[in-house]
PDB file of C-alpha atoms in Angstrom:
ATOM      1  CA  UNK A 300     -21.812  16.281  19.950  1.00  0.00           C
ATOM      2  CA  UNK A 301     -23.253  12.440  20.145  1.00  0.00           C
ATOM      3  CA  UNK A 302     -22.059   9.713  18.600  1.00  0.00           C
ATOM      4  CA  UNK A 303     -23.116   6.663  17.098  1.00  0.00           C
ATOM      5  CA  UNK A 304     -22.156   3.499  16.500  1.00  0.00           C
ATOM      6  CA  UNK A 305     -22.081   3.670  12.952  1.00  0.00           C
ATOM      7  CA  UNK A 306     -20.879   6.683  13.575  1.00  0.00           C
ATOM      8  CA  UNK A 307     -17.686   4.196  14.681  1.00  0.00           C
ATOM      9  CA  UNK A 308     -18.054   1.316  12.387  1.00  0.00           C
ATOM     10  CA  UNK A 309     -18.253   3.724   9.164  1.00  0.00           C
ATOM     11  CA  UNK A 310     -14.339   4.954   9.067  1.00  0.00           C
ATOM     12  CA  UNK A 311     -12.987   1.106  10.275  1.00  0.00           C
ATOM     13  CA  UNK A 312     -15.045  -0.274   7.728  1.00  0.00           C
ATOM     14  CA  UNK A 313     -13.116   2.190   5.214  1.00  0.00           C
ATOM     15  CA  UNK A 314      -9.961   2.374   6.068  1.00  0.00           C
ATOM     16  CA  UNK A 315      -9.546  -1.803   6.316  1.00  0.00           C
ATOM     17  CA  UNK A 316     -11.573  -1.926   2.660  1.00  0.00           C
ATOM     18  CA  UNK A 317      -9.081   0.698   1.379  1.00  0.00           C
ATOM     19  CA  UNK A 318      -6.475  -1.349   3.354  1.00  0.00           C
ATOM     20  CA  UNK A 319      -7.169  -4.921   1.903  1.00  0.00           C
ATOM     21  CA  UNK A 320      -7.058  -3.142  -1.939  1.00  0.00           C
ATOM     22  CA  UNK A 321      -4.249  -1.369  -1.447  1.00  0.00           C
ATOM     23  CA  UNK A 322      -1.972  -4.017   0.196  1.00  0.00           C
ATOM     24  CA  UNK A 323      -3.318  -6.710  -2.429  1.00  0.00           C
ATOM     25  CA  UNK A 324      -2.062  -4.012  -5.696  1.00  0.00           C
ATOM     26  CA  UNK A 325       1.116  -2.534  -4.688  1.00  0.00           C
ATOM     27  CA  UNK A 326       2.302  -5.979  -3.269  1.00  0.00           C
ATOM     28  CA  UNK A 327       1.845  -7.913  -6.453  1.00  0.00           C
ATOM     29  CA  UNK A 328       3.691  -4.493  -7.602  1.00  0.00           C
ATOM     30  CA  UNK A 329       6.751  -4.393  -4.999  1.00  0.00           C
ATOM     31  CA  UNK A 330       6.963  -8.023  -6.447  1.00  0.00           C
ATOM     32  CA  UNK A 331       7.224  -7.328 -10.015  1.00  0.00           C
ATOM     33  CA  UNK A 332       9.151  -4.707  -9.382  1.00  0.00           C
ATOM     34  CA  UNK A 333      11.629  -6.148  -7.112  1.00  0.00           C
ATOM     35  CA  UNK A 334      12.369  -9.455  -8.659  1.00  0.00           C
ATOM     36  CA  UNK A 335      12.627  -7.698 -12.319  1.00  0.00           C
ATOM     37  CA  UNK A 336      14.772  -4.349 -10.206  1.00  0.00           C
ATOM     38  CA  UNK A 337      17.602  -6.995  -8.610  1.00  0.00           C
ATOM     39  CA  UNK A 338      17.915  -9.098 -11.613  1.00  0.00           C
ATOM     40  CA  UNK A 339      18.354  -6.682 -14.150  1.00  0.00           C
ATOM     41  CA  UNK A 340      21.144  -4.520 -14.986  1.00  0.00           C
ATOM     42  CA  UNK A 341      20.799  -1.316 -17.334  1.00  0.00           C
ATOM     43  CA  UNK A 342      21.740   2.859 -17.669  1.00  0.00           C
ATOM     44  CA  UNK A 343      19.673   4.645 -15.369  1.00  0.00           C
ATOM     45  CA  UNK A 344      19.036   1.524 -12.437  1.00  0.00           C
ATOM     46  CA  UNK A 345      20.242   3.288  -9.248  1.00  0.00           C
ATOM     47  CA  UNK A 346      18.007   6.089 -11.220  1.00  0.00           C
ATOM     48  CA  UNK A 347      14.556   4.419 -11.397  1.00  0.00           C
ATOM     49  CA  UNK A 348      15.572   3.654  -8.006  1.00  0.00           C
ATOM     50  CA  UNK A 349      15.973   6.062  -6.087  1.00  0.00           C
ATOM     51  CA  UNK A 350      12.688   7.261  -7.990  1.00  0.00           C
ATOM     52  CA  UNK A 351      10.938   4.434  -6.414  1.00  0.00           C
ATOM     53  CA  UNK A 352      12.219   4.930  -2.515  1.00  0.00           C
ATOM     54  CA  UNK A 353      11.118   9.050  -2.728  1.00  0.00           C
ATOM     55  CA  UNK A 354       8.208   8.185  -1.689  1.00  0.00           C
ATOM     56  CA  UNK A 355       8.924   6.194   1.705  1.00  0.00           C
ATOM     57  CA  UNK A 356      10.568   9.598   2.667  1.00  0.00           C
ATOM     58  CA  UNK A 357       9.008  12.417   0.872  1.00  0.00           C
ATOM     59  CA  UNK A 358       5.979  14.503   3.399  1.00  0.00           C
ATOM     60  CA  UNK A 359       3.205  13.213   2.914  1.00  0.00           C
ATOM     61  CA  UNK A 360       1.339  16.319   2.316  1.00  0.00           C
ATOM     62  CA  UNK A 361       3.886  16.416  -0.604  1.00  0.00           C
ATOM     63  CA  UNK A 362       3.089  12.710  -1.835  1.00  0.00           C
ATOM     64  CA  UNK A 363      -0.070  13.684  -1.943  1.00  0.00           C
ATOM     65  CA  UNK A 364       0.115  17.411  -3.011  1.00  0.00           C
ATOM     66  CA  UNK A 365       1.246  16.032  -6.429  1.00  0.00           C
ATOM     67  CA  UNK A 366      -0.851  12.986  -6.803  1.00  0.00           C
ATOM     68  CA  UNK A 367      -3.953  16.032  -6.589  1.00  0.00           C
ATOM     69  CA  UNK A 368      -1.739  17.474  -9.356  1.00  0.00           C
ATOM     70  CA  UNK A 369      -1.595  14.637 -11.669  1.00  0.00           C
ATOM     71  CA  UNK A 370      -5.441  12.699 -10.575  1.00  0.00           C
ATOM     72  CA  UNK A 371      -7.233  15.981 -10.445  1.00  0.00           C
ATOM     73  CA  UNK A 372      -8.972  17.084 -13.003  1.00  0.00           C
ATOM     74  CA  UNK A 373      -6.938  19.748 -14.465  1.00  0.00           C
ATOM     75  CA  UNK A 374      -4.520  16.335 -15.617  1.00  0.00           C
ATOM     76  CA  UNK A 375      -5.530  13.916 -18.939  1.00  0.00           C
ATOM     77  CA  UNK A 376      -5.499  11.420 -16.263  1.00  0.00           C
ATOM     78  CA  UNK A 377      -7.993  12.662 -14.360  1.00  0.00           C
ATOM     79  CA  UNK A 378     -10.109  13.637 -17.257  1.00  0.00           C
ATOM     80  CA  UNK A 379      -9.513  10.391 -18.886  1.00  0.00           C
ATOM     81  CA  UNK A 380     -10.052   8.468 -15.386  1.00  0.00           C
ATOM     82  CA  UNK A 381     -13.648  10.567 -14.488  1.00  0.00           C
ATOM     83  CA  UNK A 382     -14.149   9.826 -18.050  1.00  0.00           C
ATOM     84  CA  UNK A 383     -13.495   5.977 -17.944  1.00  0.00           C
ATOM     85  CA  UNK A 384     -16.038   6.256 -14.669  1.00  0.00           C
ATOM     86  CA  UNK A 385     -18.059   8.777 -14.783  1.00  0.00           C
ATOM     87  CA  UNK A 386     -17.330  10.005 -12.128  1.00  0.00           C
ATOM     88  CA  UNK A 387     -13.937  12.278 -10.583  1.00  0.00           C
ATOM     89  CA  UNK A 388     -10.919  10.086  -8.722  1.00  0.00           C
ATOM     90  CA  UNK A 389     -10.011  12.874  -6.175  1.00  0.00           C
ATOM     91  CA  UNK A 390     -11.997  12.725  -4.206  1.00  0.00           C
ATOM     92  CA  UNK A 391     -13.678   9.472  -3.408  1.00  0.00           C
ATOM     93  CA  UNK A 392     -12.360   6.208  -1.789  1.00  0.00           C
ATOM     94  CA  UNK A 393     -10.123   4.925  -5.215  1.00  0.00           C
ATOM     95  CA  UNK A 394      -8.648   8.421  -3.929  1.00  0.00           C
ATOM     96  CA  UNK A 395      -7.132   7.200  -0.696  1.00  0.00           C
ATOM     97  CA  UNK A 396      -6.606   3.581  -2.148  1.00  0.00           C
ATOM     98  CA  UNK A 397      -3.954   5.479  -4.792  1.00  0.00           C
ATOM     99  CA  UNK A 398      -2.655   7.657  -2.222  1.00  0.00           C
ATOM    100  CA  UNK A 399      -1.886   4.151   0.032  1.00  0.00           C
ATOM    101  CA  UNK A 400      -0.547   1.968  -2.616  1.00  0.00           C
ATOM    102  CA  UNK A 401       1.655   5.208  -3.966  1.00  0.00           C
ATOM    103  CA  UNK A 402       3.258   5.651   0.298  1.00  0.00           C
ATOM    104  CA  UNK A 403       3.240   1.646   0.680  1.00  0.00           C
ATOM    105  CA  UNK A 404       5.258   0.632  -2.635  1.00  0.00           C
ATOM    106  CA  UNK A 405       8.615   1.885  -1.036  1.00  0.00           C
ATOM    107  CA  UNK A 406       8.231  -0.378   2.121  1.00  0.00           C
ATOM    108  CA  UNK A 407       7.107  -3.249  -0.142  1.00  0.00           C
ATOM    109  CA  UNK A 408       9.859  -2.893  -2.494  1.00  0.00           C
ATOM    110  CA  UNK A 409      12.608  -3.031  -0.494  1.00  0.00           C
ATOM    111  CA  UNK A 410      11.481  -5.549   1.460  1.00  0.00           C
ATOM    112  CA  UNK A 411      10.999  -7.960  -1.443  1.00  0.00           C
ATOM    113  CA  UNK A 412      14.036  -6.564  -2.745  1.00  0.00           C
ATOM    114  CA  UNK A 413      15.621  -8.167   0.270  1.00  0.00           C
ATOM    115  CA  UNK A 414      14.264 -11.409   0.437  1.00  0.00           C
ATOM    116  CA  UNK A 415      15.238 -12.247  -3.256  1.00  0.00           C
ATOM    117  CA  UNK A 416      18.954 -11.235  -2.501  1.00  0.00           C
ATOM    118  CA  UNK A 417      18.691 -13.549   0.680  1.00  0.00           C
ATOM    119  CA  UNK A 418      17.973 -16.525  -2.786  1.00  0.00           C
ATOM    120  CA  UNK A 419      20.988 -18.629  -3.452  1.00  0.00           C
ATOM    121  CA  UNK A 420      21.206 -18.237  -7.512  1.00  0.00           C
ATOM    122  CA  UNK A 421      22.600 -21.559  -8.377  1.00  0.00           C
ATOM    123  CA  UNK A 422      19.066 -22.443  -7.524  1.00  0.00           C
ATOM    124  CA  UNK A 423      17.780 -20.976 -10.108  1.00  0.00           C
ATOM    125  CA  UNK A 424      20.317 -21.773 -12.347  1.00  0.00           C
ATOM    126  CA  UNK A 425      20.325 -25.068 -11.830  1.00  0.00           C
ATOM    127  CA  UNK A 426      15.941 -24.803 -11.650  1.00  0.00           C
ATOM    128  CA  UNK A 427      17.131 -23.231 -15.848  1.00  0.00           C
ATOM    129  CA  UNK A 428      19.518 -26.052 -16.664  1.00  0.00           C
ATOM    130  CA  UNK A 429      16.291 -28.767 -16.247  1.00  0.00           C
ATOM    131  CA  UNK A 430      14.262 -26.663 -18.726  1.00  0.00           C
ATOM    132  CA  UNK A 431      12.567 -24.239 -15.931  1.00  0.00           C
ATOM    133  CA  UNK A 432      10.986 -21.518 -17.469  1.00  0.00           C
ATOM    134  CA  UNK A 433      11.157 -17.987 -15.989  1.00  0.00           C
ATOM    135  CA  UNK A 434       7.705 -18.256 -14.673  1.00  0.00           C
ATOM    136  CA  UNK A 435       8.732 -21.569 -13.657  1.00  0.00           C
ATOM    137  CA  UNK A 436      11.670 -20.539 -12.057  1.00  0.00           C
ATOM    138  CA  UNK A 437      10.536 -17.646 -10.230  1.00  0.00           C
ATOM    139  CA  UNK A 438       7.228 -19.900  -9.180  1.00  0.00           C
ATOM    140  CA  UNK A 439       8.484 -22.840  -8.203  1.00  0.00           C
ATOM    141  CA  UNK A 440      12.374 -21.037  -6.789  1.00  0.00           C
ATOM    142  CA  UNK A 441      12.274 -18.139  -6.241  1.00  0.00           C
ATOM    143  CA  UNK A 442       9.112 -16.582  -4.784  1.00  0.00           C
ATOM    144  CA  UNK A 443       8.919 -19.999  -2.311  1.00  0.00           C
ATOM    145  CA  UNK A 444      12.438 -18.780  -1.135  1.00  0.00           C
ATOM    146  CA  UNK A 445      11.067 -15.227  -0.163  1.00  0.00           C
ATOM    147  CA  UNK A 446       8.036 -16.507   2.017  1.00  0.00           C
ATOM    148  CA  UNK A 447       8.822 -14.322   4.490  1.00  0.00           C
ATOM    149  CA  UNK A 448       9.542 -11.552   2.489  1.00  0.00           C
ATOM    150  CA  UNK A 449       5.983 -12.255   0.798  1.00  0.00           C
ATOM    151  CA  UNK A 450       3.886 -12.069   4.138  1.00  0.00           C
ATOM    152  CA  UNK A 451       6.097  -9.062   5.201  1.00  0.00           C
ATOM    153  CA  UNK A 452       6.100  -7.317   2.909  1.00  0.00           C
ATOM    154  CA  UNK A 453       2.097  -7.996   1.958  1.00  0.00           C
ATOM    155  CA  UNK A 454       1.934  -6.825   6.244  1.00  0.00           C
ATOM    156  CA  UNK A 455       4.006  -3.351   6.134  1.00  0.00           C
ATOM    157  CA  UNK A 456       2.143  -2.446   3.296  1.00  0.00           C
ATOM    158  CA  UNK A 457      -1.406  -2.924   4.705  1.00  0.00           C
ATOM    159  CA  UNK A 458      -0.419  -1.397   7.811  1.00  0.00           C
ATOM    160  CA  UNK A 459       1.174   1.847   5.652  1.00  0.00           C
ATOM    161  CA  UNK A 460      -2.178   1.534   3.880  1.00  0.00           C
ATOM    162  CA  UNK A 461      -4.256   2.043   7.187  1.00  0.00           C
ATOM    163  CA  UNK A 462      -2.650   4.244   8.762  1.00  0.00           C
ATOM    164  CA  UNK A 463      -2.384   6.830   5.716  1.00  0.00           C
ATOM    165  CA  UNK A 464      -3.314  10.378   6.273  1.00  0.00           C
ATOM    166  CA  UNK A 465      -1.917  13.276   5.056  1.00  0.00           C
ATOM    167  CA  UNK A 466      -1.985  12.177   1.686  1.00  0.00           C
ATOM    168  CA  UNK A 467      -4.742  10.882   1.416  1.00  0.00           C
ATOM    169  CA  UNK A 468      -6.489  13.698   3.070  1.00  0.00           C
ATOM    170  CA  UNK A 469      -4.897  15.870   0.137  1.00  0.00           C
ATOM    171  CA  UNK A 470      -6.194  13.587  -2.279  1.00  0.00           C
ATOM    172  CA  UNK A 471      -9.279  11.940  -0.586  1.00  0.00           C
ATOM    173  CA  UNK A 472     -10.383  14.691   1.846  1.00  0.00           C
ATOM    174  CA  UNK A 473     -12.313  13.632   4.847  1.00  0.00           C
ATOM    175  CA  UNK A 474     -16.077  12.907   4.255  1.00  0.00           C
ATOM    176  CA  UNK A 475     -17.711  11.240   6.915  1.00  0.00           C
ATOM    177  CA  UNK A 476     -18.804   7.841   5.201  1.00  0.00           C
ATOM    178  CA  UNK A 477     -16.955   8.238   1.338  1.00  0.00           C
ATOM    179  CA  UNK A 478     -13.381   9.427   2.389  1.00  0.00           C
ATOM    180  CA  UNK A 479     -12.701   9.215   6.046  1.00  0.00           C
ATOM    181  CA  UNK A 480     -11.419   6.725   6.960  1.00  0.00           C
ATOM    182  CA  UNK A 481      -9.843   6.130  10.532  1.00  0.00           C
ATOM    183  CA  UNK A 482      -6.494   8.158  10.632  1.00  0.00           C
ATOM    184  CA  UNK A 483      -8.765  11.517   9.601  1.00  0.00           C
ATOM    185  CA  UNK A 484     -11.221  10.386  11.955  1.00  0.00           C
ATOM    186  CA  UNK A 485      -8.845  10.589  14.654  1.00  0.00           C
ATOM    187  CA  UNK A 486      -7.950  14.563  13.339  1.00  0.00           C
ATOM    188  CA  UNK A 487     -10.765  15.700  13.226  1.00  0.00           C
ATOM    189  CA  UNK A 488     -12.319  13.868  16.438  1.00  0.00           C
ATOM    190  CA  UNK A 489      -9.352  15.577  18.285  1.00  0.00           C
ATOM    191  CA  UNK A 490     -10.132  19.301  16.749  1.00  0.00           C
ATOM    192  CA  UNK A 491     -13.239  18.930  17.921  1.00  0.00           C
ATOM    193  CA  UNK A 492     -13.121  18.317  21.593  1.00  0.00           C
ATOM    194  CA  UNK A 493     -14.512  14.948  20.841  1.00  0.00           C
ATOM    195  CA  UNK A 494     -11.494  12.801  23.194  1.00  0.00           C
ATOM    196  CA  UNK A 495     -13.731   9.972  23.510  1.00  0.00           C
ATOM    197  CA  UNK A 496     -14.241   9.145  19.794  1.00  0.00           C
ATOM    198  CA  UNK A 497     -11.026   9.516  19.110  1.00  0.00           C
ATOM    199  CA  UNK A 498      -9.447   6.961  22.037  1.00  0.00           C
ATOM    200  CA  UNK A 499     -12.309   4.717  20.130  1.00  0.00           C
ATOM    201  CA  UNK A 500     -10.961   4.679  16.844  1.00  0.00           C
ATOM    202  CA  UNK A 501      -7.212   4.767  18.632  1.00  0.00           C
ATOM    203  CA  UNK A 502      -7.625   1.349  20.105  1.00  0.00           C
ATOM    204  CA  UNK A 503      -9.595   0.513  16.793  1.00  0.00           C
ATOM    205  CA  UNK A 504      -5.946   1.008  14.852  1.00  0.00           C
ATOM    206  CA  UNK A 505      -3.652  -0.441  17.330  1.00  0.00           C
ATOM    207  CA  UNK A 506      -4.921  -3.724  18.230  1.00  0.00           C
ATOM    208  CA  UNK A 507      -5.695  -3.724  14.064  1.00  0.00           C
ATOM    209  CA  UNK A 508      -1.928  -2.940  13.870  1.00  0.00           C
ATOM    210  CA  UNK A 509      -1.188  -5.633  17.316  1.00  0.00           C
ATOM    211  CA  UNK A 510      -2.755  -8.210  15.485  1.00  0.00           C
ATOM    212  CA  UNK A 511      -1.116  -7.970  11.633  1.00  0.00           C
ATOM    213  CA  UNK A 512       2.320  -7.911  13.934  1.00  0.00           C
ATOM    214  CA  UNK A 513       1.834 -10.595  15.931  1.00  0.00           C
ATOM    215  CA  UNK A 514       1.627 -12.611  12.216  1.00  0.00           C
ATOM    216  CA  UNK A 515       3.977 -11.420  11.224  1.00  0.00           C
ATOM    217  CA  UNK A 516       6.226 -11.817  14.069  1.00  0.00           C
ATOM    218  CA  UNK A 517       4.734 -15.992  13.898  1.00  0.00           C
ATOM    219  CA  UNK A 518       5.595 -16.137  10.381  1.00  0.00           C
ATOM    220  CA  UNK A 519       9.360 -14.993  10.894  1.00  0.00           C
ATOM    221  CA  UNK A 520       9.952 -18.295  13.004  1.00  0.00           C
ATOM    222  CA  UNK A 521       9.159 -20.624  10.968  1.00  0.00           C
TER     223      UNK A 521
END
């Protein structure tokens, strides 16, 4: 079987698209959830936090199966989104975004939680004492002091979304030109014996990941 550059670039473009969108969404969710959880104390907090971290330890195929059940055509959530967008969520590139968000959330959440824990509460209290609202305290005190954690969390979320395989394969499938990402493309290429193609995609994902990690290291040293 011969391959063209169009076949090579399609999974890369889709992977970057999925990773970019999912990392933005998961960054917003992770930053907000970590801030809320770090500033609140309530019954059941430990159980909720355990649920937040669960996708980190579950096999990706289990996460993918649960998402497939939740978003499939037999579920009310799946039927609602199919009615809303006139197309099913599963086996679309949006499903890959959802899978990436779920598996990346624990990393972003834990990173931001650690960042918030390093903030001196006296500084936040000082802001409140001069009349600053909670949003102003967060915007002008907490967020700047956790900037490095925020950048690290975003890049970890991006990298996790870029490399997601198991959950994506379960809920989005491996449709060339539609839902085929770099990890699933590598799997198919190796399984079919197209080692050159697999190496080409492997080199691409290594290069992208290396650049992201290098950027993180430069930020952390500033």
